[in-house]
Tab-separated table of N, CA and C in Angstrom:
chain	number	residue	atom	x	y	z
A	9	LEU	N	72.016	101.124	84.357
A	9	LEU	CA	73.453	101.014	84.602
A	9	LEU	C	74.215	101.196	83.290
A	10	ARG	N	75.325	101.879	83.378
A	10	ARG	CA	76.133	102.160	82.189
A	10	ARG	C	77.118	101.014	81.922
A	11	ASP	N	77.334	100.744	80.638
A	11	ASP	CA	78.246	99.666	80.253
A	11	ASP	C	79.701	100.121	80.222
A	12	SER	N	79.946	101.375	79.868
A	12	SER	CA	81.324	101.864	79.753
A	12	SER	C	81.397	103.321	80.208
A	13	VAL	N	82.047	103.526	81.345
A	13	VAL	CA	82.251	104.872	81.879
A	13	VAL	C	83.763	105.105	81.910
A	14	TYR	N	84.209	106.193	81.271
A	14	TYR	CA	85.634	106.525	81.268
A	14	TYR	C	85.938	107.437	82.452
A	15	ILE	N	86.968	107.060	83.213
A	15	ILE	CA	87.406	107.862	84.360
A	15	ILE	C	88.923	108.005	84.274
A	16	LYS	N	89.403	109.221	84.513
A	16	LYS	CA	90.848	109.471	84.560
A	16	LYS	C	91.174	109.998	85.943
A	17	SER	N	91.959	109.251	86.680
A	17	SER	CA	92.426	109.708	87.989
A	17	SER	C	93.843	110.248	87.824
A	18	ASP	N	94.454	110.633	88.919
A	18	ASP	CA	95.834	111.111	88.850
A	18	ASP	C	96.821	109.993	88.528
A	19	ILE	N	96.437	108.741	88.768
A	19	ILE	CA	97.394	107.649	88.584
A	19	ILE	C	96.982	106.599	87.552
A	20	PHE	N	95.708	106.547	87.166
A	20	PHE	CA	95.292	105.571	86.158
A	20	PHE	C	94.078	106.069	85.393
A	21	GLU	N	93.852	105.438	84.237
A	21	GLU	CA	92.651	105.658	83.452
A	21	GLU	C	91.915	104.327	83.423
A	22	VAL	N	90.583	104.397	83.450
A	22	VAL	CA	89.802	103.164	83.474
A	22	VAL	C	88.538	103.339	82.646
A	23	VAL	N	88.144	102.270	81.975
A	23	VAL	CA	86.805	102.174	81.410
A	23	VAL	C	86.100	101.171	82.314
A	24	TYR	N	85.074	101.655	83.013
A	24	TYR	CA	84.405	100.851	84.032
A	24	TYR	C	82.983	100.527	83.598
A	25	SER	N	82.570	99.284	83.849
A	25	SER	CA	81.207	98.856	83.534
A	25	SER	C	80.395	98.721	84.818
A	26	GLU	N	79.387	99.577	84.965
A	26	GLU	CA	78.474	99.432	86.099
A	26	GLU	C	77.659	98.143	85.953
A	27	LYS	N	77.374	97.738	84.721
A	27	LYS	CA	76.616	96.504	84.486
A	27	LYS	C	77.387	95.286	85.010
A	28	LEU	N	78.698	95.268	84.750
A	28	LEU	CA	79.545	94.155	85.201
A	28	LEU	C	80.038	94.356	86.635
A	29	GLN	N	79.980	95.587	87.119
A	29	GLN	CA	80.581	95.992	88.389
A	29	GLN	C	82.073	95.633	88.411
A	30	GLN	N	82.704	95.863	87.271
A	30	GLN	CA	84.119	95.557	87.091
A	30	GLN	C	84.704	96.478	86.022
A	31	PRO	N	86.026	96.706	86.098
A	31	PRO	CA	86.662	97.457	85.018
A	31	PRO	C	86.724	96.604	83.748
A	32	LYS	N	86.733	97.282	82.608
A	32	LYS	CA	86.912	96.612	81.321
A	32	LYS	C	88.325	96.859	80.793
A	33	PHE	N	88.902	98.009	81.179
A	33	PHE	CA	90.208	98.417	80.665
A	33	PHE	C	90.845	99.362	81.670
A	34	VAL	N	92.138	99.161	81.942
A	34	VAL	CA	92.888	100.047	82.833
A	34	VAL	C	94.216	100.364	82.163
A	35	LYS	N	94.625	101.623	82.278
A	35	LYS	CA	95.887	102.081	81.696
A	35	LYS	C	96.609	102.934	82.737
A	36	TYR	N	97.920	102.753	82.854
A	36	TYR	CA	98.709	103.534	83.804
A	36	TYR	C	100.171	103.534	83.410
A	37	THR	N	100.918	104.441	84.037
A	37	THR	CA	102.372	104.499	83.900
A	37	THR	C	102.958	104.297	85.288
A	38	VAL	N	103.927	103.395	85.401
A	38	VAL	CA	104.567	103.131	86.692
A	38	VAL	C	105.225	104.420	87.171
A	39	GLN	N	104.877	104.845	88.395
A	39	GLN	CA	105.393	106.118	88.908
A	39	GLN	C	106.482	105.954	89.961
A	40	CYS	N	106.455	104.879	90.722
A	40	CYS	CA	107.373	104.750	91.857
A	40	CYS	C	107.958	103.345	91.932
A	41	PRO	N	108.897	103.009	91.068
A	41	PRO	CA	109.404	101.633	91.070
A	41	PRO	C	110.134	101.238	92.352
A	42	THR	N	110.546	102.234	93.138
A	42	THR	CA	111.262	101.924	94.374
A	42	THR	C	110.639	102.625	95.574
A	43	GLY	N	109.367	102.976	95.482
A	43	GLY	CA	108.694	103.680	96.578
A	43	GLY	C	108.559	102.816	97.814
A	44	ALA	N	108.327	103.471	98.949
A	44	ALA	CA	108.251	102.732	100.204
A	44	ALA	C	107.133	103.223	101.120
A	45	ALA	N	106.156	103.951	100.583
A	45	ALA	CA	105.047	104.411	101.424
A	45	ALA	C	104.279	103.192	101.946
A	46	SER	N	103.826	103.258	103.151
A	46	SER	CA	103.141	102.128	103.783
A	46	SER	C	101.673	102.077	103.383
A	47	ARG	N	101.183	100.878	103.097
A	47	ARG	CA	99.771	100.696	102.800
A	47	ARG	C	99.002	100.258	104.040
A	48	SER	N	99.633	100.337	105.177
A	48	SER	CA	99.025	99.964	106.441
A	48	SER	C	97.724	100.729	106.657
A	49	GLY	N	96.675	100.000	106.999
A	49	GLY	CA	95.385	100.608	107.279
A	49	GLY	C	94.554	100.959	106.052
A	50	MET	N	95.089	100.731	104.859
A	50	MET	CA	94.343	101.061	103.648
A	50	MET	C	93.481	99.888	103.215
A	51	ASP	N	92.305	100.204	102.676
A	51	ASP	CA	91.431	99.187	102.114
A	51	ASP	C	90.706	99.819	100.932
A	52	PHE	N	90.131	98.994	100.108
A	52	PHE	CA	89.414	99.492	98.939
A	52	PHE	C	88.196	100.307	99.358
A	53	TYR	N	87.882	101.311	98.550
A	53	TYR	CA	86.736	102.184	98.816
A	53	TYR	C	85.922	102.345	97.537
A	54	ILE	N	84.608	102.557	97.708
A	54	ILE	CA	83.715	102.729	96.570
A	54	ILE	C	83.750	104.169	96.089
A	55	CYS	N	83.247	104.379	94.889
A	55	CYS	CA	83.139	105.698	94.276
A	55	CYS	C	81.661	106.082	94.299
A	56	ASP	N	81.336	107.226	94.871
A	56	ASP	CA	79.931	107.631	95.044
A	56	ASP	C	79.153	107.740	93.738
A	57	SER	N	79.802	108.124	92.657
A	57	SER	CA	79.086	108.412	91.414
A	57	SER	C	79.025	107.239	90.432
A	58	ILE	N	79.638	106.107	90.786
A	58	ILE	CA	79.681	104.951	89.881
A	58	ILE	C	79.355	103.688	90.668
A	59	VAL	N	78.508	102.846	90.091
A	59	VAL	CA	78.165	101.565	90.725
A	59	VAL	C	79.326	100.607	90.496
A	60	THR	N	79.991	100.212	91.578
A	60	THR	CA	81.154	99.318	91.491
A	60	THR	C	80.908	98.066	92.325
A	61	SER	N	81.843	97.145	92.226
A	61	SER	CA	81.848	96.031	93.167
A	61	SER	C	82.127	96.605	94.549
A	62	ASP	N	82.000	95.770	95.568
A	62	ASP	CA	82.323	96.200	96.928
A	62	ASP	C	82.802	94.982	97.703
A	63	ALA	N	83.060	95.151	98.975
A	63	ALA	CA	83.656	94.085	99.792
A	63	ALA	C	82.847	92.789	99.749
A	64	LYS	N	81.516	92.879	99.642
A	64	LYS	CA	80.666	91.676	99.634
A	64	LYS	C	80.981	90.755	98.457
A	65	ASP	N	81.468	91.310	97.355
A	65	ASP	CA	81.759	90.509	96.162
A	65	ASP	C	82.989	89.611	96.340
A	66	TYR	N	83.757	89.837	97.380
A	66	TYR	CA	85.025	89.131	97.553
A	66	TYR	C	85.009	88.159	98.732
A	67	VAL	N	83.822	87.840	99.224
A	67	VAL	CA	83.679	86.975	100.398
A	67	VAL	C	83.332	85.556	99.958
A	68	ASN	N	83.984	84.574	100.582
A	68	ASN	CA	83.684	83.156	100.370
A	68	ASN	C	83.779	82.719	98.908
A	69	ASN	N	84.823	83.176	98.237
A	69	ASN	CA	85.106	82.715	96.882
A	69	ASN	C	86.618	82.799	96.661
A	70	PRO	N	87.111	82.260	95.554
A	70	PRO	CA	88.569	82.241	95.346
A	70	PRO	C	89.135	83.515	94.727
A	71	TYR	N	88.378	84.622	94.778
A	71	TYR	CA	88.825	85.836	94.103
A	71	TYR	C	89.341	86.883	95.077
A	72	ASP	N	90.507	87.423	94.734
A	72	ASP	CA	91.103	88.532	95.473
A	72	ASP	C	90.572	89.844	94.928
A	73	LYS	N	90.755	90.887	95.728
A	73	LYS	CA	90.567	92.255	95.248
A	73	LYS	C	91.856	92.589	94.497
A	74	GLY	N	91.889	92.260	93.230
A	74	GLY	CA	93.108	92.426	92.440
A	74	GLY	C	93.274	93.841	91.936
A	75	HIS	N	94.318	94.521	92.436
A	75	HIS	CA	94.672	95.841	91.893
A	75	HIS	C	95.033	95.647	90.423
A	76	MET	N	94.502	96.469	89.545
A	76	MET	CA	94.965	96.446	88.164
A	76	MET	C	96.171	97.373	88.034
A	77	ALA	N	96.053	98.617	88.466
A	77	ALA	CA	97.228	99.470	88.610
A	77	ALA	C	97.761	99.159	90.010
A	78	PRO	N	98.873	98.421	90.107
A	78	PRO	CA	99.323	97.891	91.393
A	78	PRO	C	99.699	98.971	92.409
A	79	ALA	N	99.314	98.757	93.647
A	79	ALA	CA	99.642	99.701	94.718
A	79	ALA	C	101.143	99.973	94.758
A	80	ALA	N	101.953	98.950	94.591
A	80	ALA	CA	103.407	99.106	94.696
A	80	ALA	C	103.983	100.010	93.601
A	81	ASP	N	103.250	100.208	92.506
A	81	ASP	CA	103.718	101.108	91.441
A	81	ASP	C	103.477	102.571	91.790
A	82	PHE	N	102.735	102.814	92.877
A	82	PHE	CA	102.336	104.180	93.243
A	82	PHE	C	102.613	104.494	94.705
A	83	ASN	N	103.536	103.750	95.321
A	83	ASN	CA	103.774	103.942	96.754
A	83	ASN	C	104.866	104.961	97.054
A	84	CYS	N	104.958	106.017	96.214
A	84	CYS	CA	105.903	107.098	96.519
A	84	CYS	C	105.365	107.977	97.634
A	85	ASP	N	104.024	108.032	97.774
A	85	ASP	CA	103.438	108.775	98.879
A	85	ASP	C	102.051	108.201	99.184
A	86	LYS	N	101.535	108.536	100.356
A	86	LYS	CA	100.254	107.997	100.827
A	86	LYS	C	99.099	108.366	99.897
A	87	GLU	N	99.123	109.587	99.345
A	87	GLU	CA	98.022	110.050	98.497
A	87	GLU	C	97.888	109.204	97.231
A	88	ASN	N	99.003	108.998	96.515
A	88	ASN	CA	98.970	108.159	95.312
A	88	ASN	C	98.605	106.720	95.665
A	89	LEU	N	99.183	106.233	96.732
A	89	LEU	CA	98.915	104.865	97.165
A	89	LEU	C	97.423	104.685	97.440
A	90	LYS	N	96.823	105.637	98.148
A	90	LYS	CA	95.398	105.554	98.474
A	90	LYS	C	94.536	105.524	97.212
A	91	GLN	N	94.902	106.298	96.196
A	91	GLN	CA	94.131	106.305	94.952
A	91	GLN	C	94.081	104.924	94.300
A	92	SER	N	95.134	104.132	94.488
A	92	SER	CA	95.168	102.795	93.871
A	92	SER	C	94.164	101.847	94.521
A	93	PHE	N	93.614	102.222	95.686
A	93	PHE	CA	92.674	101.358	96.409
A	93	PHE	C	91.207	101.622	96.056
A	94	SER	N	90.952	102.345	94.990
A	94	SER	CA	89.574	102.547	94.536
A	94	SER	C	89.045	101.253	93.918
A	95	TYR	N	87.766	100.944	94.165
A	95	TYR	CA	87.158	99.789	93.495
A	95	TYR	C	87.121	99.963	91.981
A	96	LEU	N	87.336	101.168	91.492
A	96	LEU	CA	87.452	101.381	90.049
A	96	LEU	C	88.697	100.685	89.502
A	97	ASN	N	89.673	100.439	90.363
A	97	ASN	CA	90.959	99.838	90.004
A	97	ASN	C	91.058	98.401	90.512
A	98	CYS	N	89.936	97.789	90.786
A	98	CYS	CA	89.911	96.489	91.445
A	98	CYS	C	89.087	95.508	90.625
A	99	THR	N	89.591	94.292	90.496
A	99	THR	CA	88.830	93.276	89.768
A	99	THR	C	88.838	91.954	90.526
A	100	LEU	N	87.840	91.147	90.235
A	100	LEU	CA	87.754	89.798	90.794
A	100	LEU	C	88.815	88.951	90.096
A	101	GLN	N	89.947	88.771	90.770
A	101	GLN	CA	91.075	88.050	90.175
A	101	GLN	C	91.373	86.819	91.021
A	102	HIS	N	91.518	85.675	90.361
A	102	HIS	CA	91.783	84.443	91.102
A	102	HIS	C	92.953	84.669	92.055
A	103	GLU	N	92.775	84.281	93.308
A	103	GLU	CA	93.776	84.563	94.340
A	103	GLU	C	95.151	84.004	93.995
A	104	LYS	N	95.208	82.839	93.382
A	104	LYS	CA	96.527	82.245	93.082
A	104	LYS	C	97.194	82.939	91.898
A	105	LEU	N	96.408	83.483	90.989
A	105	LEU	CA	96.966	84.304	89.909
A	105	LEU	C	97.471	85.623	90.486
A	106	ASN	N	96.619	86.301	91.265
A	106	ASN	CA	96.958	87.600	91.833
A	106	ASN	C	98.211	87.534	92.706
A	107	ARG	N	98.313	86.511	93.533
A	107	ARG	CA	99.419	86.417	94.501
A	107	ARG	C	100.641	85.713	93.932
A	108	GLY	N	100.505	85.170	92.723
A	108	GLY	CA	101.588	84.391	92.126
A	108	GLY	C	102.159	85.038	90.882
A	109	THR	N	101.848	84.445	89.728
A	109	THR	CA	102.442	84.862	88.459
A	109	THR	C	102.174	86.330	88.142
A	110	TRP	N	100.943	86.795	88.392
A	110	TRP	CA	100.599	88.203	88.118
A	110	TRP	C	101.463	89.134	88.956
A	111	ARG	N	101.635	88.805	90.236
A	111	ARG	CA	102.460	89.617	91.141
A	111	ARG	C	103.909	89.669	90.637
A	112	LEU	N	104.417	88.542	90.170
A	112	LEU	CA	105.792	88.504	89.662
A	112	LEU	C	105.935	89.360	88.400
A	113	LEU	N	104.892	89.395	87.578
A	113	LEU	CA	104.921	90.257	86.398
A	113	LEU	C	104.916	91.733	86.811
A	114	GLU	N	104.197	92.061	87.876
A	114	GLU	CA	104.224	93.432	88.392
A	114	GLU	C	105.617	93.811	88.894
A	115	VAL	N	106.324	92.880	89.520
A	115	VAL	CA	107.709	93.122	89.952
A	115	VAL	C	108.572	93.407	88.721
A	116	HIS	N	108.356	92.646	87.653
A	116	HIS	CA	109.072	92.852	86.384
A	116	HIS	C	108.832	94.269	85.856
A	117	GLU	N	107.597	94.740	85.899
A	117	GLU	CA	107.270	96.113	85.476
A	117	GLU	C	108.111	97.126	86.240
A	118	ARG	N	108.179	96.960	87.561
A	118	ARG	CA	108.927	97.915	88.382
A	118	ARG	C	110.428	97.839	88.104
A	119	GLU	N	110.926	96.652	87.826
A	119	GLU	CA	112.350	96.531	87.460
A	119	GLU	C	112.620	97.302	86.173
A	120	LEU	N	111.743	97.131	85.181
A	120	LEU	CA	111.889	97.861	83.917
A	120	LEU	C	111.806	99.369	84.154
A	121	ALA	N	110.953	99.786	85.086
A	121	ALA	CA	110.720	101.211	85.345
A	121	ALA	C	111.900	101.892	86.036
A	122	LYS	N	112.840	101.116	86.529
A	122	LYS	CA	114.030	101.720	87.141
A	122	LYS	C	114.895	102.402	86.085
A	123	THR	N	114.774	101.960	84.815
A	123	THR	CA	115.604	102.530	83.747
A	123	THR	C	114.789	102.991	82.532
A	124	ASN	N	113.463	102.835	82.578
A	124	ASN	CA	112.593	103.188	81.445
A	124	ASN	C	111.295	103.806	81.946
A	125	THR	N	110.620	104.524	81.063
A	125	THR	CA	109.226	104.883	81.316
A	125	THR	C	108.408	103.661	80.912
A	126	VAL	N	107.611	103.156	81.839
A	126	VAL	CA	106.842	101.932	81.597
A	126	VAL	C	105.355	102.259	81.636
A	127	SER	N	104.691	102.001	80.512
A	127	SER	CA	103.240	102.172	80.410
A	127	SER	C	102.597	100.804	80.305
A	128	VAL	N	101.444	100.659	80.956
A	128	VAL	CA	100.771	99.362	81.006
A	128	VAL	C	99.299	99.544	80.642
A	129	GLN	N	98.810	98.614	79.843
A	129	GLN	CA	97.385	98.551	79.512
A	129	GLN	C	96.899	97.149	79.860
A	130	ILE	N	95.752	97.084	80.520
A	130	ILE	CA	95.174	95.789	80.875
A	130	ILE	C	93.724	95.763	80.406
A	131	ARG	N	93.395	94.713	79.698
A	131	ARG	CA	92.010	94.500	79.272
A	131	ARG	C	91.469	93.293	80.031
A	132	MET	N	90.335	93.505	80.683
A	132	MET	CA	89.621	92.401	81.314
A	132	MET	C	88.698	91.840	80.238
A	133	ASN	N	88.765	90.549	80.010
A	133	ASN	CA	87.981	89.929	78.941
A	133	ASN	C	86.769	89.224	79.542
A	134	TYR	N	85.609	89.511	78.967
A	134	TYR	CA	84.334	88.937	79.409
A	134	TYR	C	83.665	88.263	78.221
A	135	SER	N	82.743	87.370	78.507
A	135	SER	CA	81.970	86.700	77.460
A	135	SER	C	80.549	86.489	77.964
A	136	LYS	N	79.703	85.957	77.111
A	136	LYS	CA	78.327	85.664	77.542
A	136	LYS	C	78.316	84.550	78.587
A	137	ASN	N	79.418	83.827	78.716
A	137	ASN	CA	79.521	82.746	79.702
A	137	ASN	C	80.251	83.160	80.978
A	138	SER	N	80.603	84.448	81.101
A	138	SER	CA	81.305	84.907	82.305
A	138	SER	C	80.443	84.646	83.537
A	139	LYS	N	81.115	84.243	84.613
A	139	LYS	CA	80.421	83.948	85.873
A	139	LYS	C	79.930	85.252	86.512
A	140	VAL	N	78.656	85.253	86.905
A	140	VAL	CA	78.097	86.387	87.633
A	140	VAL	C	77.832	85.928	89.064
A	141	LEU	N	78.420	86.620	90.023
A	141	LEU	CA	78.252	86.259	91.430
A	141	LEU	C	76.853	86.611	91.916
A	142	SER	N	76.404	85.973	92.983
A	142	SER	CA	75.084	86.265	93.554
A	142	SER	C	74.993	87.711	94.031
A	143	THR	N	76.144	88.343	94.277
A	143	THR	CA	76.187	89.742	94.711
A	143	THR	C	76.079	90.715	93.539
A	144	GLY	N	76.136	90.201	92.296
A	144	GLY	CA	75.943	91.034	91.114
A	144	GLY	C	77.174	91.312	90.279
A	145	ALA	N	78.354	91.124	90.816
A	145	ALA	CA	79.577	91.402	90.057
A	145	ALA	C	79.896	90.246	89.112
A	146	THR	N	80.474	90.590	87.963
A	146	THR	CA	80.852	89.607	86.950
A	146	THR	C	82.347	89.328	87.040
A	147	VAL	N	82.713	88.062	86.992
A	147	VAL	CA	84.111	87.647	87.069
A	147	VAL	C	84.716	87.671	85.664
A	148	PRO	N	85.829	88.392	85.470
A	148	PRO	CA	86.475	88.360	84.149
A	148	PRO	C	86.917	86.933	83.796
A	149	ASP	N	86.803	86.589	82.520
A	149	ASP	CA	87.269	85.282	82.053
A	149	ASP	C	88.796	85.232	82.002
A	150	SER	N	89.386	86.380	81.610
A	150	SER	CA	90.833	86.423	81.395
A	150	SER	C	91.306	87.874	81.381
A	151	PHE	N	92.623	88.016	81.288
A	151	PHE	CA	93.263	89.331	81.276
A	151	PHE	C	94.303	89.378	80.166
A	152	THR	N	94.344	90.489	79.454
A	152	THR	CA	95.401	90.751	78.482
A	152	THR	C	96.164	91.970	78.993
A	153	LYS	N	97.475	91.816	79.140
A	153	LYS	CA	98.304	92.893	79.700
A	153	LYS	C	99.405	93.228	78.709
A	154	ILE	N	99.516	94.524	78.389
A	154	ILE	CA	100.563	94.985	77.472
A	154	ILE	C	101.451	95.975	78.218
A	155	ILE	N	102.745	95.672	78.251
A	155	ILE	CA	103.742	96.515	78.914
A	155	ILE	C	104.603	97.139	77.819
A	156	THR	N	104.663	98.481	77.807
A	156	THR	CA	105.441	99.195	76.794
A	156	THR	C	106.543	99.989	77.482
A	157	TYR	N	107.765	99.863	76.972
A	157	TYR	CA	108.911	100.607	77.506
A	157	TYR	C	109.918	100.802	76.384
A	158	GLY	N	110.492	102.007	76.299
A	158	GLY	CA	111.400	102.296	75.175
A	158	GLY	C	110.648	102.021	73.882
A	159	ASN	N	111.280	101.282	72.983
A	159	ASN	CA	110.596	100.902	71.737
A	159	ASN	C	110.167	99.434	71.783
A	160	LYS	N	110.002	98.907	72.999
A	160	LYS	CA	109.641	97.498	73.173
A	160	LYS	C	108.227	97.367	73.719
A	161	LYS	N	107.622	96.226	73.387
A	161	LYS	CA	106.271	95.939	73.857
A	161	LYS	C	106.210	94.453	74.212
A	162	GLU	N	105.689	94.174	75.406
A	162	GLU	CA	105.480	92.789	75.841
A	162	GLU	C	103.986	92.596	76.060
A	163	LYS	N	103.446	91.509	75.547
A	163	LYS	CA	102.014	91.230	75.680
A	163	LYS	C	101.844	89.874	76.363
A	164	TYR	N	100.934	89.844	77.339
A	164	TYR	CA	100.680	88.636	78.127
A	164	TYR	C	99.187	88.336	78.152
A	165	PHE	N	98.856	87.059	78.258
A	165	PHE	CA	97.460	86.629	78.359
A	165	PHE	C	97.339	85.619	79.494
A	166	PHE	N	96.412	85.879	80.419
A	166	PHE	CA	96.183	85.001	81.566
A	166	PHE	C	94.708	84.654	81.670
A	167	LYS	N	94.396	83.383	81.768
A	167	LYS	CA	93.046	82.986	82.158
A	167	LYS	C	92.889	83.315	83.633
A	168	ASN	N	91.674	83.629	84.050
A	168	ASN	CA	91.418	84.005	85.449
A	168	ASN	C	91.212	82.739	86.275
A	169	GLU	N	92.319	82.034	86.488
A	169	GLU	CA	92.322	80.756	87.199
A	169	GLU	C	93.691	80.567	87.831
A	170	GLU	N	93.824	79.498	88.568
A	170	GLU	CA	95.138	79.180	89.146
A	170	GLU	C	96.122	78.942	88.005
A	171	PRO	N	97.233	79.689	87.985
A	171	PRO	CA	98.199	79.509	86.892
A	171	PRO	C	98.876	78.142	86.961
A	172	LYS	N	99.234	77.646	85.803
A	172	LYS	CA	99.943	76.362	85.732
A	172	LYS	C	101.445	76.554	85.937
A	173	SER	N	101.910	77.799	85.807
A	173	SER	CA	103.330	78.108	85.962
A	173	SER	C	103.476	79.442	86.680
A	174	SER	N	104.539	79.582	87.470
A	174	SER	CA	104.823	80.870	88.117
A	174	SER	C	105.678	81.756	87.216
A	175	ASP	N	106.144	81.230	86.071
A	175	ASP	CA	106.969	81.994	85.152
A	175	ASP	C	106.073	82.776	84.196
A	176	TYR	N	106.018	84.106	84.377
A	176	TYR	CA	105.138	84.924	83.540
A	176	TYR	C	105.505	84.859	82.061
A	177	ASN	N	106.755	84.515	81.758
A	177	ASN	CA	107.145	84.390	80.348
A	177	ASN	C	106.349	83.301	79.620
A	178	ASN	N	105.839	82.323	80.365
A	178	ASN	CA	105.021	81.273	79.759
A	178	ASN	C	103.671	81.797	79.294
A	179	TYR	N	103.325	83.038	79.669
A	179	TYR	CA	102.038	83.634	79.291
A	179	TYR	C	102.210	84.758	78.273
A	180	LYS	N	103.462	84.887	77.777
A	180	LYS	CA	103.749	85.925	76.790
A	180	LYS	C	103.132	85.520	75.458
A	181	VAL	N	102.544	86.517	74.781
A	181	VAL	CA	101.925	86.315	73.480
A	181	VAL	C	102.837	86.946	72.447
A	182	LYS	N	103.061	86.253	71.365
A	182	LYS	CA	103.942	86.779	70.292
A	182	LYS	C	103.248	87.884	69.539
């Protein structure tokens, strides 16, 4: 299994670890801050040429299939939206982080993208103590997210756990 495979899709770039069955790094530019394509009927899909996590890794645990490049940033049409559902763009993210503070930060990205070009880089952080599920996938310890727009840069750090605050500004790193 490969530790770092670089893949560039039409909507994101990823360094993916087959060993971890998780992405290590994802980079994208918000394309559709006000898109309205429906994600109805869409679900994550595996990539034939890369060993990724799959649906079994997300059963009976507190982890969501967390989009790193968010579906809502690419919902200008069904094709772009579908690309965001690749397991290459999916990580084991604590459900309360994914559905709470992280989601609100994604809304912030789209607000910024209404008047700026917004580029985002996310690093999934792992350690020798990272949890490995019985299904083989490794749970990231934390996430570092950098949002760049105009001549500004915002950096955030989140542990992969239930957030203590819903205010993403509390996770901003100087």
